[in-house]
Tab-separated table of C-alpha atoms in Angstrom:
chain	number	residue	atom	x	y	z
A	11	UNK	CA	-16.573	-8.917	-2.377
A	12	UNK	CA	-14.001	-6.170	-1.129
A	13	UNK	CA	-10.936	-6.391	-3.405
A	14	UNK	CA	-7.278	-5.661	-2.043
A	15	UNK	CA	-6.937	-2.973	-4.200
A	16	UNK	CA	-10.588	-1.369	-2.637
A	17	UNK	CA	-9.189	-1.064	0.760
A	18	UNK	CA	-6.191	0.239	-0.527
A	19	UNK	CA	-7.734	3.294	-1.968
A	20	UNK	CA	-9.972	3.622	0.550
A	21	UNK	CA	-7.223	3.856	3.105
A	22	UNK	CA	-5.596	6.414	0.911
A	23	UNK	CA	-8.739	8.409	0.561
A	24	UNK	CA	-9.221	8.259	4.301
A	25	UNK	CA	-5.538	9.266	5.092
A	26	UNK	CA	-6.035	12.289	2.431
A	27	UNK	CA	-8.983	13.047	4.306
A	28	UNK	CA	-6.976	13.615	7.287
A	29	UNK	CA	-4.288	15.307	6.233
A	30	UNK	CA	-6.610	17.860	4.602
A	31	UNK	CA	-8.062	18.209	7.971
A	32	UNK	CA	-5.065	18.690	9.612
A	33	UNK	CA	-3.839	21.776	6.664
A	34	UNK	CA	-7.441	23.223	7.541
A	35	UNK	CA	-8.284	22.441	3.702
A	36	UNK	CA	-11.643	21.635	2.546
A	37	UNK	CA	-12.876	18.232	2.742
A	38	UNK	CA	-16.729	16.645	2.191
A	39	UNK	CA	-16.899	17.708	6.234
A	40	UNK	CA	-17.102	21.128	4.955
A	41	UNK	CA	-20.013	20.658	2.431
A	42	UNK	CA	-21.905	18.367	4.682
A	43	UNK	CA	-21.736	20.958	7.741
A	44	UNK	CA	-21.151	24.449	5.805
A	45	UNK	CA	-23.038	26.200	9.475
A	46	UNK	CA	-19.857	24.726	11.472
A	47	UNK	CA	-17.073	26.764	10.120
A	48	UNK	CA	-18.700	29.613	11.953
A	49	UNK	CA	-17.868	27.462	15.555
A	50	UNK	CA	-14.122	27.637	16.850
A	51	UNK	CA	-14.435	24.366	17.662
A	52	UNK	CA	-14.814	23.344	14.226
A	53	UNK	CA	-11.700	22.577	12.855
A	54	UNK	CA	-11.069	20.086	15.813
A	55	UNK	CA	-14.330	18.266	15.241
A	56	UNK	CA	-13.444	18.216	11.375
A	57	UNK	CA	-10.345	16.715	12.390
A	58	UNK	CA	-11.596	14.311	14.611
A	59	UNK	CA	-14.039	13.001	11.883
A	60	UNK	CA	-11.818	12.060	9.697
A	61	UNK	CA	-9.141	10.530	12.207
A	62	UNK	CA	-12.015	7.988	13.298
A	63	UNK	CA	-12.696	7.571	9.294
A	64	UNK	CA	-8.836	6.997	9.536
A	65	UNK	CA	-8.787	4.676	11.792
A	66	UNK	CA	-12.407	2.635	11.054
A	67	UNK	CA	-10.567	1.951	7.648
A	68	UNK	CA	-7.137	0.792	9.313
A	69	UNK	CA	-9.551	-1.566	11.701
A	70	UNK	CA	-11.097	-3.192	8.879
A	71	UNK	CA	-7.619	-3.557	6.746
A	72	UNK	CA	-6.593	-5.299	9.929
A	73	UNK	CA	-9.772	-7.308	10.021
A	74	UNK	CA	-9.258	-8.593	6.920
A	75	UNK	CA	-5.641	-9.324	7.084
A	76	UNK	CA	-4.768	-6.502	4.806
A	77	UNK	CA	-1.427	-4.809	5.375
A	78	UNK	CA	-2.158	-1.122	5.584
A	79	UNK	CA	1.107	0.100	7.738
A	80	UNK	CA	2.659	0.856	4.119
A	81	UNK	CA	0.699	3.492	2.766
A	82	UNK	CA	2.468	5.355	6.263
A	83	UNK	CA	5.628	6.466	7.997
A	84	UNK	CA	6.897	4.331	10.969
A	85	UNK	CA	5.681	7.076	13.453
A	86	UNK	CA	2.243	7.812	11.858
A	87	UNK	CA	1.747	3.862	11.806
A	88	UNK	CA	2.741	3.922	15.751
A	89	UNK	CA	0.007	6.926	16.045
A	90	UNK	CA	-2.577	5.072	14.118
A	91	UNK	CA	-2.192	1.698	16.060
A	92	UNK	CA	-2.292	3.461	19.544
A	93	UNK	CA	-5.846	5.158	17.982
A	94	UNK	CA	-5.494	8.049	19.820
A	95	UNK	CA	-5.168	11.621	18.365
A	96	UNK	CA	-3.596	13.575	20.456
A	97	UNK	CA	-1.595	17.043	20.646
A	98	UNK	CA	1.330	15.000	19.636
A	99	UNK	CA	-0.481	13.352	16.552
A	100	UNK	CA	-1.391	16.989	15.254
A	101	UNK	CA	1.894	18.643	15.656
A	102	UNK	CA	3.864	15.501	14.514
A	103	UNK	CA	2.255	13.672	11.912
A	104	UNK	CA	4.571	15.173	9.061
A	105	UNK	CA	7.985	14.355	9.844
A	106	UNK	CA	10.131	16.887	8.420
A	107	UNK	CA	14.262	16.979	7.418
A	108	UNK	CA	15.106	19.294	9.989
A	109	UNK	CA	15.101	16.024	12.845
A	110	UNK	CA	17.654	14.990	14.496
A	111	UNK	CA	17.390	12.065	12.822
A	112	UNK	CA	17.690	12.703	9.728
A	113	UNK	CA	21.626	12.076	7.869
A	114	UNK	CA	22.106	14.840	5.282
């Protein structure tokens, strides 16, 4: 049976996952396809790995009426329910003080 707190850490794991990708800092990818960092298309593949991981993990939260939207900032959650990683996702996901947003 798949526990609550299961899919919790798994959805952390997999959001780790990405974010490692995204710094360019080693993840399992790396010792599973060692050859590939040699390829400059690498580090996008690598990154697109573990956004599907990402979002497999979200889809089965979802599936199973598990609320998964907390573990993330509004915007990431927005990113993660449209599914697609784009430009925007990579140069985004971190939300940082300097927005205009953000009350100091």
């Amino acid at each position: 049976m798949i526990t609550s707190e299961f899919l919790t850490a798994k959805l952390g794991d997999a959001k780790v996952h990405f974010e490692r990708a995204l710094d360019c800092k080693h993840t399992e990818f790396d010792d599973l396809y060692p050859y590939m960092i040699e390829h400059p298309q690498f580090f996008w593949y690598k990154r697109y790995v573990a956004w599907s991981e990402l979002l497999t993990i979200v889809k089965l939260c979802e599936e199973l009426g598990e609320e998964w939207k907390g573990q993330f900032t509004e915007r990431q959650a927005e990113y993660i329910a449209k599914r697609v990683m784009s430009s925007r996702v990579l140069d985004e996901w971190y939300e940082t003080n300097d927005s205009k947003e953000h009350v100091g």
